[in-house]
CSV table of C-alpha atoms and ligand atoms in Angstrom, one decimal:
chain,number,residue,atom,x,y,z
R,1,UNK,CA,-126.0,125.9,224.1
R,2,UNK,CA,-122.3,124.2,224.5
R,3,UNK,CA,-121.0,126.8,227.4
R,4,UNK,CA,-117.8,125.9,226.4
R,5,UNK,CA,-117.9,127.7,223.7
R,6,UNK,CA,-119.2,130.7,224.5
R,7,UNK,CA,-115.9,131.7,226.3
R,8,UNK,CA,-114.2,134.2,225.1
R,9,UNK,CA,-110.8,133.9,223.8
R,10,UNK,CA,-107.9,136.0,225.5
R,11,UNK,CA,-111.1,136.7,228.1
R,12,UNK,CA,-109.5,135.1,230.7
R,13,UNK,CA,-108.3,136.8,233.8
R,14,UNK,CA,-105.1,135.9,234.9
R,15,UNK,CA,-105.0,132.9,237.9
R,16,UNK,CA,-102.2,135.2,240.5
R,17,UNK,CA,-102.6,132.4,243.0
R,18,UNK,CA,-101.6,129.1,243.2
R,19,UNK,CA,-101.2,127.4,246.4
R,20,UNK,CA,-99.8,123.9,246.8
R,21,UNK,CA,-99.4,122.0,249.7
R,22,UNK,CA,-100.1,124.4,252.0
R,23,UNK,CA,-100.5,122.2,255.5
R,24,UNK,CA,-97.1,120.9,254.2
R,25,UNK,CA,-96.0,124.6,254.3
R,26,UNK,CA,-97.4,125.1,257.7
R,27,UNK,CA,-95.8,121.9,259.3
R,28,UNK,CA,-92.6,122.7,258.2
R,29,UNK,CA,-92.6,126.4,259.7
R,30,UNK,CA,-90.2,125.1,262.8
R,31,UNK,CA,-87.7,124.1,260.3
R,32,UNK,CA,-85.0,126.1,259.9
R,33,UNK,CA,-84.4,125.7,255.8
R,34,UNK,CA,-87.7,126.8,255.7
R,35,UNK,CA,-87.8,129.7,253.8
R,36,UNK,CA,-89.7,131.7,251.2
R,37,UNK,CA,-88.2,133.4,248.7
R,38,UNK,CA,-89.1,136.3,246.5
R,39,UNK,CA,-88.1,136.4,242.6
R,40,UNK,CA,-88.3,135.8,238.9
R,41,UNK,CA,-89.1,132.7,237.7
R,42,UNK,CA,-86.7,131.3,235.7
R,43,UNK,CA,-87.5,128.6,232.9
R,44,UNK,CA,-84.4,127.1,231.4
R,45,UNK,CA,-85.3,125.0,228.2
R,46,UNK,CA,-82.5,122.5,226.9
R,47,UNK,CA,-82.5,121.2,224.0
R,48,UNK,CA,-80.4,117.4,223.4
R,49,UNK,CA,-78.8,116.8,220.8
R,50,UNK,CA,-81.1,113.8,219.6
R,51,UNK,CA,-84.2,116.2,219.8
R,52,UNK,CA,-85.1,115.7,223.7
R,53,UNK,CA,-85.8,118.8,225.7
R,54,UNK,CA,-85.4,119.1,229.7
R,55,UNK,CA,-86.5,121.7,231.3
R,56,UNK,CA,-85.1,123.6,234.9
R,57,UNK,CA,-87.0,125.8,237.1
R,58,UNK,CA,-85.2,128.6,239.0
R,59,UNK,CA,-86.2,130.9,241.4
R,60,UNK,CA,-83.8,134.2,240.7
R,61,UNK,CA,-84.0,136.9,243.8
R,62,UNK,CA,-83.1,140.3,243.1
R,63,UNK,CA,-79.9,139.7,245.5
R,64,UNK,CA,-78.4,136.6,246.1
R,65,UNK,CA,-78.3,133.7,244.4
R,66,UNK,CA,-80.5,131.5,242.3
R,67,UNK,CA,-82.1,128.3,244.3
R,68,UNK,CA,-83.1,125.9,241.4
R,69,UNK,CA,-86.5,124.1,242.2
R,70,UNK,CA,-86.3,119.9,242.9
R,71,UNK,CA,-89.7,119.0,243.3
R,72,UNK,CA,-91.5,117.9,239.7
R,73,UNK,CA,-95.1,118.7,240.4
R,74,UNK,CA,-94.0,122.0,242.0
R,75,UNK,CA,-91.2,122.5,239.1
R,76,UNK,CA,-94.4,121.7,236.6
R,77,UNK,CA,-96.4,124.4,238.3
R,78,UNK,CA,-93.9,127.2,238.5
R,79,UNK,CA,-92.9,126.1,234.5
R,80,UNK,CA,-96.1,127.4,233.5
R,81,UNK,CA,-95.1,130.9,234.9
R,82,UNK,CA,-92.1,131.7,233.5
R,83,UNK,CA,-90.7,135.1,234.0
R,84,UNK,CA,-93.3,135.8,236.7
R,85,UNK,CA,-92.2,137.5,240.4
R,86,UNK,CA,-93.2,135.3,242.9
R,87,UNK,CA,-92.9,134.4,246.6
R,88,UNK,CA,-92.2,131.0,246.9
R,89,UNK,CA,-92.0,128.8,249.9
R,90,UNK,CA,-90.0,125.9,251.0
R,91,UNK,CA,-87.3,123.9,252.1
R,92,UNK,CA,-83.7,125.1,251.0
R,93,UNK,CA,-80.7,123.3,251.4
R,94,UNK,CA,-78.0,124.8,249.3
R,95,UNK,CA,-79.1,125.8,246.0
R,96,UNK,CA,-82.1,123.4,246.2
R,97,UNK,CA,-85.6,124.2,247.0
R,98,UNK,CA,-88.2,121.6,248.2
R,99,UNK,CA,-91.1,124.1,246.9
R,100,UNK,CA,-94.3,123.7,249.3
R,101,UNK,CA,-96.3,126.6,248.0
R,102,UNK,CA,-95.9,129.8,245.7
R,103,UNK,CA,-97.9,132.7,244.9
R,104,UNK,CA,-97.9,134.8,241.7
R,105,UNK,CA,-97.0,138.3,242.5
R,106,UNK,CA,-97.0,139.6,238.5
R,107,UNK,CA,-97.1,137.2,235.6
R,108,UNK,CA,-94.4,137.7,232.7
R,109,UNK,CA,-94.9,139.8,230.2
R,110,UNK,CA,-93.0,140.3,226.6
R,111,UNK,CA,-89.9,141.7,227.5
R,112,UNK,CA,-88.4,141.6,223.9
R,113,UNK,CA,-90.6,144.3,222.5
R,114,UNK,CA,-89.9,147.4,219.9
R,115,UNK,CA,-85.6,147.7,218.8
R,116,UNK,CA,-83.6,145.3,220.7
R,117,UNK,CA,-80.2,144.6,220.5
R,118,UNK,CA,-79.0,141.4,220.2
R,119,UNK,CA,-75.2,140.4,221.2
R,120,UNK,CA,-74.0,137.3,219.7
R,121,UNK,CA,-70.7,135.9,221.6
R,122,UNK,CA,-68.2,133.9,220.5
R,123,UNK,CA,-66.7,132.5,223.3
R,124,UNK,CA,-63.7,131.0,223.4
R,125,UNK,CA,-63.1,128.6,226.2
R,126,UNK,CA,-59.6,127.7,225.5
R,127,UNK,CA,-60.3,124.3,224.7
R,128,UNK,CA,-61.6,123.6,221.6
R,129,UNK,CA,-62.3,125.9,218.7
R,130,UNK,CA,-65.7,127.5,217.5
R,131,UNK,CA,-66.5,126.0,214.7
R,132,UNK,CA,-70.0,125.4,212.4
R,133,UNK,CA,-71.5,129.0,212.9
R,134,UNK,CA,-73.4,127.4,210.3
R,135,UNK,CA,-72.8,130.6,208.1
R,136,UNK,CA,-71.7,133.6,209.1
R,137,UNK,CA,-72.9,135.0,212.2
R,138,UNK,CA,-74.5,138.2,209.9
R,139,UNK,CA,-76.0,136.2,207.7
R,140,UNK,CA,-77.7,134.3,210.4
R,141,UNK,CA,-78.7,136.9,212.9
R,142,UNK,CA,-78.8,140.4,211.2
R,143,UNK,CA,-78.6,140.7,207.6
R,144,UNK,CA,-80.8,139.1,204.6
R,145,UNK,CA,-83.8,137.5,203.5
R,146,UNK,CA,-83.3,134.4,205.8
R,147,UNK,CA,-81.2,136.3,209.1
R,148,UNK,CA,-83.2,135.7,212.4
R,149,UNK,CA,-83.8,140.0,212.4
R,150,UNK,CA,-85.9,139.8,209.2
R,151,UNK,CA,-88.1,136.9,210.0
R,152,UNK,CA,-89.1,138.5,213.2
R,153,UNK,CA,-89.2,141.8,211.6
R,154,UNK,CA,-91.9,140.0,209.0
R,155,UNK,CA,-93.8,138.2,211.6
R,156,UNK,CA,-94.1,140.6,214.4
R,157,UNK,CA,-95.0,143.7,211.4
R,158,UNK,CA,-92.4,145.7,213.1
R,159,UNK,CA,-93.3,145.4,216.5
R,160,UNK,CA,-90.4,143.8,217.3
R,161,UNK,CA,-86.7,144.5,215.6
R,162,UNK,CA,-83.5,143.1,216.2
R,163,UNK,CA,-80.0,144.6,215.0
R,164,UNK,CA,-76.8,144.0,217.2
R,165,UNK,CA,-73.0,143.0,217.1
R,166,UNK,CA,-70.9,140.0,216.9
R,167,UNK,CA,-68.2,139.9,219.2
R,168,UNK,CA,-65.9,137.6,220.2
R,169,UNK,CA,-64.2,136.6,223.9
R,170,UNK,CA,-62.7,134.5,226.2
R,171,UNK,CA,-63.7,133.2,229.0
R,172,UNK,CA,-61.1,133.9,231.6
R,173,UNK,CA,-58.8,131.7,233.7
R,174,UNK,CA,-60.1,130.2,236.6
R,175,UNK,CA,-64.0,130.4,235.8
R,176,UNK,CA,-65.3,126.9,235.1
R,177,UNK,CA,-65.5,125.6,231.4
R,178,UNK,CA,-68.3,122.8,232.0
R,179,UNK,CA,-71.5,123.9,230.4
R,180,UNK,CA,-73.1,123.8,234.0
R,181,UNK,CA,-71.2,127.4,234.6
R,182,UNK,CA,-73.4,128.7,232.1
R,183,UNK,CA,-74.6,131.5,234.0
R,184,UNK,CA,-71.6,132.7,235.2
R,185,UNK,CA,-70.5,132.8,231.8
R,186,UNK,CA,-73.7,134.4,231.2
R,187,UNK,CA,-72.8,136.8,234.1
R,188,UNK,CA,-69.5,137.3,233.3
R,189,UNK,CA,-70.4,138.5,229.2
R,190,UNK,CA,-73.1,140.6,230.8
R,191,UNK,CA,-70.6,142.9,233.0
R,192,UNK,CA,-68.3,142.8,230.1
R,193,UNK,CA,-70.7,143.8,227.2
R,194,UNK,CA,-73.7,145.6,228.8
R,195,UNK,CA,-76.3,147.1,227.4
R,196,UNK,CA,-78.1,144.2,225.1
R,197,UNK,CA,-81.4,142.8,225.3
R,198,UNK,CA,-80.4,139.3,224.1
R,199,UNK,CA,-77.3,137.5,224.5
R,200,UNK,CA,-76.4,134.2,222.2
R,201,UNK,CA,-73.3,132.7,223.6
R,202,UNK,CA,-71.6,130.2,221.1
R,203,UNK,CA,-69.1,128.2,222.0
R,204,UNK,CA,-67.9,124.9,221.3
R,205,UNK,CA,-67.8,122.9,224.4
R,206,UNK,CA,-68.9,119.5,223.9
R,207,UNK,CA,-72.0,119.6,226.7
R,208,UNK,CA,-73.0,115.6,226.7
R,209,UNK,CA,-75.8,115.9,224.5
R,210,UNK,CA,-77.0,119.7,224.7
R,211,UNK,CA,-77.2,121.7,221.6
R,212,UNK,CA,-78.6,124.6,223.2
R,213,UNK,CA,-79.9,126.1,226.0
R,214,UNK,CA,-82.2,129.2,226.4
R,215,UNK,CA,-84.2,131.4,229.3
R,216,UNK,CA,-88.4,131.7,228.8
R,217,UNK,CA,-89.0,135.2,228.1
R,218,UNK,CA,-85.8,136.4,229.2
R,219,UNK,CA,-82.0,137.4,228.0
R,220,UNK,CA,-79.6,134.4,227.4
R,221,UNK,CA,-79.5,131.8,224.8
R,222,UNK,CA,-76.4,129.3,224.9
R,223,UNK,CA,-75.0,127.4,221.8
R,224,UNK,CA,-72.5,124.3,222.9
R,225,UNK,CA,-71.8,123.0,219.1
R,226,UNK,CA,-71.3,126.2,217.5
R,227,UNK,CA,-74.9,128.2,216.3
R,228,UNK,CA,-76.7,126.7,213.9
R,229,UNK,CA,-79.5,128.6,212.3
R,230,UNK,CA,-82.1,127.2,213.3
R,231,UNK,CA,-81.1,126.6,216.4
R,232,UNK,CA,-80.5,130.3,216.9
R,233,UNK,CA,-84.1,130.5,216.0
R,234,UNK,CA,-85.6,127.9,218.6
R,235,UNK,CA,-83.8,129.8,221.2
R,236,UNK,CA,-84.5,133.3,220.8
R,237,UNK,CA,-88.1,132.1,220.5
R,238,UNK,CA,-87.6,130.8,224.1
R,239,UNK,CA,-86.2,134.2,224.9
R,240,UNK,CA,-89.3,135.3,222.7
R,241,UNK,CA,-91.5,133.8,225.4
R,242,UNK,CA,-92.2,130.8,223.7
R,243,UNK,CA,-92.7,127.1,224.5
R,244,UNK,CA,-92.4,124.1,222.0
R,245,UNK,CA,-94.6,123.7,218.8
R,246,UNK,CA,-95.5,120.1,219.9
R,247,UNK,CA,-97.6,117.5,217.5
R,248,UNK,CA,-100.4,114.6,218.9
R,249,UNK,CA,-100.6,111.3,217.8
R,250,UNK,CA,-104.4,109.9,218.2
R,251,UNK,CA,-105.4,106.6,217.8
R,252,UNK,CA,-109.3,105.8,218.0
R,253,UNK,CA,-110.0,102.7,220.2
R,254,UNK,CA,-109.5,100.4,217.6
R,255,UNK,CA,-105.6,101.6,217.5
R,256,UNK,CA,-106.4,103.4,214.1
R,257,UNK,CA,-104.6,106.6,213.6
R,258,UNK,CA,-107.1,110.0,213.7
R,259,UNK,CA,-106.6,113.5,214.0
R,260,UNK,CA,-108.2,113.9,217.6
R,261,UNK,CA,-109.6,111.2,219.9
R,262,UNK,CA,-109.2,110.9,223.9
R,263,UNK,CA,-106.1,108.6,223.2
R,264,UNK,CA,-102.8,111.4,222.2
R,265,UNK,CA,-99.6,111.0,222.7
R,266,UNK,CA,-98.0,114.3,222.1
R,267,UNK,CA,-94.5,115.0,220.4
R,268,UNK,CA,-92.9,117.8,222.1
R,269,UNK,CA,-90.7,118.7,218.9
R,270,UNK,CA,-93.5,117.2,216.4
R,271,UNK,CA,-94.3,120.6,214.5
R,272,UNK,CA,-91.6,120.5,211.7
R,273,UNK,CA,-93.7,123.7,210.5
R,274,UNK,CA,-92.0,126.0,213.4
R,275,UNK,CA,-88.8,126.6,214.7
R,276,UNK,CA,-90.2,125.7,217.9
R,277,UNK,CA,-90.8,122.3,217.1
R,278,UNK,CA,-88.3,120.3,215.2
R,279,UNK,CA,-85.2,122.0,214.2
R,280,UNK,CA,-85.4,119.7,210.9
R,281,UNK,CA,-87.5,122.2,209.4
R,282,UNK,CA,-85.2,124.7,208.2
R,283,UNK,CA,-85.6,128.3,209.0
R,284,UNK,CA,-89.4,128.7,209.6
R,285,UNK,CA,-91.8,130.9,210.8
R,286,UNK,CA,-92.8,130.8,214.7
R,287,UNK,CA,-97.2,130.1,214.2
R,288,UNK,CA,-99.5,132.8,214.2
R,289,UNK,CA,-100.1,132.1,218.2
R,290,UNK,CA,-97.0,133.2,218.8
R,291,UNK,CA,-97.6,135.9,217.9
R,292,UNK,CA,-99.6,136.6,220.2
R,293,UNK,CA,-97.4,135.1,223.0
R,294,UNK,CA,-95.1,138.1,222.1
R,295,UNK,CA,-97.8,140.9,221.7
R,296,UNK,CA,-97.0,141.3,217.9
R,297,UNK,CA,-100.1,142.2,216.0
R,298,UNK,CA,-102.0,139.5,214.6
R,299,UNK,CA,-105.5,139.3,213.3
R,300,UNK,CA,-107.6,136.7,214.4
R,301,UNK,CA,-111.5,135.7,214.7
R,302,UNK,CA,-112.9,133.5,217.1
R,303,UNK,CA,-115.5,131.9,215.3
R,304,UNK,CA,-118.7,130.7,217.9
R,305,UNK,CA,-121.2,129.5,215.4
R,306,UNK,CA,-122.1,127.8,212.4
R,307,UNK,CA,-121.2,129.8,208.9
R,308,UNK,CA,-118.2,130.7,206.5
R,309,UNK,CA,-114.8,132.5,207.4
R,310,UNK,CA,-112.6,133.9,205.0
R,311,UNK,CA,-108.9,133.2,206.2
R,312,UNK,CA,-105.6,135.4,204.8
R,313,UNK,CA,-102.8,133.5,204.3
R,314,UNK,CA,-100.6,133.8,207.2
R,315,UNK,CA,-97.8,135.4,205.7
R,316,UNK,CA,-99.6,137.9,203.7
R,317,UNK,CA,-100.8,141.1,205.2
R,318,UNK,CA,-104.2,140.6,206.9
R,319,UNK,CA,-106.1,143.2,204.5
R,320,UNK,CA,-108.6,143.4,207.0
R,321,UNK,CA,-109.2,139.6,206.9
R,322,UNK,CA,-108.4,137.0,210.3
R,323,UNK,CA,-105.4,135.2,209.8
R,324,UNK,CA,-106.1,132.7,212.0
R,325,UNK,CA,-109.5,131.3,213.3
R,326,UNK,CA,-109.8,129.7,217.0
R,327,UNK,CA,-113.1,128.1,218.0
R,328,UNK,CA,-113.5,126.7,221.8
R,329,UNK,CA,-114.0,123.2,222.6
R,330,UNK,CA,-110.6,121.7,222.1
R,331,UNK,CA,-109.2,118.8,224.4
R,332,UNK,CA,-108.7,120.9,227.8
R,333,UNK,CA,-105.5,119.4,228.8
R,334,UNK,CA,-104.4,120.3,225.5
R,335,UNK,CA,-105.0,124.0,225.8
R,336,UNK,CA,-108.7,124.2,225.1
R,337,UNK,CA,-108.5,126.1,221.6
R,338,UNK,CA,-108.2,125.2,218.0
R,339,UNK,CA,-105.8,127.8,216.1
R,340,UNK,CA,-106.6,127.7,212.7
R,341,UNK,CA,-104.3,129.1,210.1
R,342,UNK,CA,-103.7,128.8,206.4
R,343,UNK,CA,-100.3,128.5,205.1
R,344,UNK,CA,-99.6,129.1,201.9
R,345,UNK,CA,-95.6,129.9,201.8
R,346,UNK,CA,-93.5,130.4,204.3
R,347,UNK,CA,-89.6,131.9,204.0
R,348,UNK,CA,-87.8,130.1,201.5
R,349,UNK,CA,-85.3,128.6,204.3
R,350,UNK,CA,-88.2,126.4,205.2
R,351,UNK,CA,-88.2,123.0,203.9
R,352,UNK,CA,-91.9,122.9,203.6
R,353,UNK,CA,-92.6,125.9,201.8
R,354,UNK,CA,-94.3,124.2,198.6
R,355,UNK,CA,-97.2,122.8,200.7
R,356,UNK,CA,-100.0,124.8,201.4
R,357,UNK,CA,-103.3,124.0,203.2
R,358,UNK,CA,-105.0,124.7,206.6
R,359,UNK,CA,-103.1,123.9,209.4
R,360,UNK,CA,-105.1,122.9,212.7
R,361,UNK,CA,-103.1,123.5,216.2
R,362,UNK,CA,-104.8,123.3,219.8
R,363,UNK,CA,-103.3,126.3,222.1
R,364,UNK,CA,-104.1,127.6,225.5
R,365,UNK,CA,-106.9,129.7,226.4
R,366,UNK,CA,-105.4,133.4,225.8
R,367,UNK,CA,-101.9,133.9,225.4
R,368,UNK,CA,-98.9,133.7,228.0
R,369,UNK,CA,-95.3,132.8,227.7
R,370,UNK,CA,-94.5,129.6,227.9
R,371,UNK,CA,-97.6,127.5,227.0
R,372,UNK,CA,-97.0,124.8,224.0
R,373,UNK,CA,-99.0,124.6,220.8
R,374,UNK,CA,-100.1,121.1,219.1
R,375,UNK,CA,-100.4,120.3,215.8
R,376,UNK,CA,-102.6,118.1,214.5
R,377,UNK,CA,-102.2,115.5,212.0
R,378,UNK,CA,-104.8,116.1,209.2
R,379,UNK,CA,-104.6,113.0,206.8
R,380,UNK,CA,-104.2,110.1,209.3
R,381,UNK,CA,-105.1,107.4,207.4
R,382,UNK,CA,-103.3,104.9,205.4
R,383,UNK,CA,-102.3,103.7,209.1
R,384,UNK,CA,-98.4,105.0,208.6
R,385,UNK,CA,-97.3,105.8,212.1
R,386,UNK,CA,-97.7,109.6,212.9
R,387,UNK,CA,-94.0,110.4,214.2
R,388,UNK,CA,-91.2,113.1,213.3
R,389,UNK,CA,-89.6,112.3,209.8
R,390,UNK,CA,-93.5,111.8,208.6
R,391,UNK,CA,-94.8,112.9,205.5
R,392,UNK,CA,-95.3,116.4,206.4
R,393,UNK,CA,-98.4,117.2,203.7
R,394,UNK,CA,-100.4,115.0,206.8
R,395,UNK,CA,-100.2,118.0,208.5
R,396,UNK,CA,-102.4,120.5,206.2
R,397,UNK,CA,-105.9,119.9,205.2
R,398,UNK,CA,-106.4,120.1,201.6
R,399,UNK,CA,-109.2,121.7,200.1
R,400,UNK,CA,-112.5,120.1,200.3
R,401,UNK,CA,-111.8,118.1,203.6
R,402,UNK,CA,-113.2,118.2,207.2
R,403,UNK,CA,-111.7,117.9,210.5
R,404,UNK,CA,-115.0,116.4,212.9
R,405,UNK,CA,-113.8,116.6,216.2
R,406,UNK,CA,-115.2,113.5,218.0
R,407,UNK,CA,-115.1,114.8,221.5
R,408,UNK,CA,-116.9,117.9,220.7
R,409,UNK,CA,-119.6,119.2,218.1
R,410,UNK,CA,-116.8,121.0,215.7
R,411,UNK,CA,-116.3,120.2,212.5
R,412,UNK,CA,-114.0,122.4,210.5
R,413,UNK,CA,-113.8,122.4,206.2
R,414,UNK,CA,-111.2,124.1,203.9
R,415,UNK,CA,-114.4,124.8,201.2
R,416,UNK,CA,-111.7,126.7,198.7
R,417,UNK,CA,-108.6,128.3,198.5
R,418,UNK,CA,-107.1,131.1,196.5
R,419,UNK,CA,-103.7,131.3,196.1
R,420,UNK,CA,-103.5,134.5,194.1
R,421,UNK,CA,-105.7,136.7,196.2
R,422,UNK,CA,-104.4,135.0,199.4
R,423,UNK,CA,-107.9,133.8,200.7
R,424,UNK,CA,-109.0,130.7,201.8
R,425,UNK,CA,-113.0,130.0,202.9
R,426,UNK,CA,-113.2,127.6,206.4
R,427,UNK,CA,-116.4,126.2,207.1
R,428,UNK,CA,-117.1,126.4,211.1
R,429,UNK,CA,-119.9,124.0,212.4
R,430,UNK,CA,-121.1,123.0,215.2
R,431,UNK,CA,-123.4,120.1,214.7
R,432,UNK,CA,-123.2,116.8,216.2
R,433,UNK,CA,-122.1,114.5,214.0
R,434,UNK,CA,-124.6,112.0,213.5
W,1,LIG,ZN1,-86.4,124.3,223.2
């Protein structure tokens, strides 16, 4: 019996420890900067202009002010934990901490449950115009079919509901109009407009090559070339709690392109299926384990031997069926999980919406903010490079293929497909491939 499999999905208990460095910690005790500090993790996800992503790690105390992590492998670490309270300790100078060790005191959980308010901010900095809304700010965030409130209203069935004001400012004389002020501006709106759960600051600012900005799991989202649909989505997912929707690119030893092997680069915008991946998509639907990543419902099976699954389509209602399938054995550093989920249609915003098929994604082992999904490319032959601007039908699995995973014993099948009822039949084995 493969024990990997056997473990349970969402089964996991919570690491609250990490320790890193810790004779590093202890050595340094005599120094004065030495410090530890007690706060919220703060996860800052930027996103460039030409589709690159950077990432800052803050450590926010209750009082006082925000000491912004230096250290990679420590900023890695703490990345994972966005939102969480920890103590952390280290070396400040400044604003800057040399993090030694930290330990978890409470993870994050979904803040952005049940009816939020959302506060979209136009803020003038006196220098150059807003411009490019990209429609009008109701028709983006509140109102209709394609708004930001009724795709999350759809995919979270209620659980989560998002109605609010547009309102207009100006940032005041002698606070700074670089984008790097961002949380003072954020600080500033908050005093002046209180009582919203999410904050969407647009302005047009010209910030190098940021197009927006957002917090993991928590309040502010920032929009330097005016707010762009589906750029509003991307960072309210942030705010949502989630990470990128990243694609692999495998190659088997011969250089060959194929869906899974032990040589991956990943993509971390490659899912043009998500408004967490690439923002080329259009006004998509965040996957199905995002869902879970915000506590909305969703109805899923894990699937730990051979035999046939029916799947709903992932935008239907579940009618008692799984919507999505995860079965254990997946590439650890990858997350450890296949996600499984068929899509049939998605909202009409979404440039992909006439292709339907199984769509196969490795996630984390149970469900926290910030961990990435990675789609997988289905059809890798013909040897065109996998990359962004790809064919996008590589990424489903038509009916009648399978997906053997080479590293482990799963094989997975789209046997049929339904379209009227909504159903699709997965074959789940297990075997060895001979
Ligand atoms: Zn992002």
């Amino acid at each position: 019996m493969d024990g990997g499999r056997k473990r349970a999905f969402l089964a996991l208990a919570v690491a609250v420890s990490i320790a890193l460095g810790t004779g590093v910690a202890q050595a340094s005790e005599s120094n004065n900067a030495h410090k530890t500090v007690r706060g919220r993790v703060r996860v800052t996800m930027t996103m460039l202009k030409g589709g690159g992503m950077t990432a800052d790690v803050d450590i926010v105390p209750a009082h006082g002010k925000a000491l912004r992590v230096t250290n990679s492998a420590q900023q890695a670490a703490l990345e994972a934990h966005p939102n969480a309270e920890v103590a952390a300790s280290g070396t400040a100078v400044g604003g800057s901490l040399s993090l030694t060790t930290f330990q978890v005191i409470n993870d994050g959980n979904p803040r952005h449950l049940g009816a939020q308010r959302l506060a979209v901010i136009k803020l003038e900095i006196g220098r150059y115009p807003i411009k490019n809304i990209g429609g009008s700010v109701q028709s983006v965030a509140f109102r209709g079919k394609q708004s930001l409130a009724t795709m999350v209203a759809n995919e979270s069935r209620g659980a989560l509901t998002i109605t609010g004001d547009e309102i207009s400012d100006t940032l005041p004389a002698g606070m700074s109009r670089t984008c790097d002020a961002n949380y003072d501006w954020a600080d500033y709106l908050y005093g002046r407009h209180p009582g919203y759960d999410l904050y969407a600051i647009v302005t047009d600012v010209a910030c190098g090559q940021v197009a927006g900005q957002a917090v993991i799991g928590g309040a502010f989202s920032w929009y330097y070339v005016g707010m762009y649909p589906e750029v509003l989505f991307h960072e309210v997912g942030h705010n949502l709690g989630f990470h990128h929707a990243s694609s692999l690119d495998c190659r088997d030893a011969t250089g060959y392109p194929v869906s899974l092997s032990s040589q991956c680069t990943s993509y971390e915008y490659g899912d043009r299926y998500d408004p967490m991946g690439e923002g080329s998509a259009g006004r998509c639907t965040y996957n199905g384990y995002d869902r879970l990543v915000a506590q909305w419902p969703e109805s899923y099976q894990q699937v730990t031997a051979d035999g046939d699954v029916q799947l709903r389509a992932k935008n239907l209602d579940a009618d008692g069926l799984p919507q999505a399938i995860t079965i254990a054995g997946a590439p650890a550093q990858y997350g450890g999980f296949f996600w499984l989920e068929w899509r049939t249609d998605d909202m009409t915003t979404c440039k992909q919406r006439k292709d339907h098929g199984l769509q196969v994604r490795i996630v984390a082992n149970g469900a926290g903010e910030g961990n990435h999904t990675y789609l997988l490319d289905m059809s890798p032959d013909g040897g065109t490079l996998h990359r962004p601007g790809r064919d996008q039908a590589h990424y489903y699995m038509p009916v009648g293929q399978t997906f053997r995973d080479p590293l482990s014993a799963v094989s997975i099948t789209l046997k049929s497909e339904d379209l009227k009822t909504g159903v699709a039949v997965v074959h789940v084995g297990f075997h060895t491939a001979p």
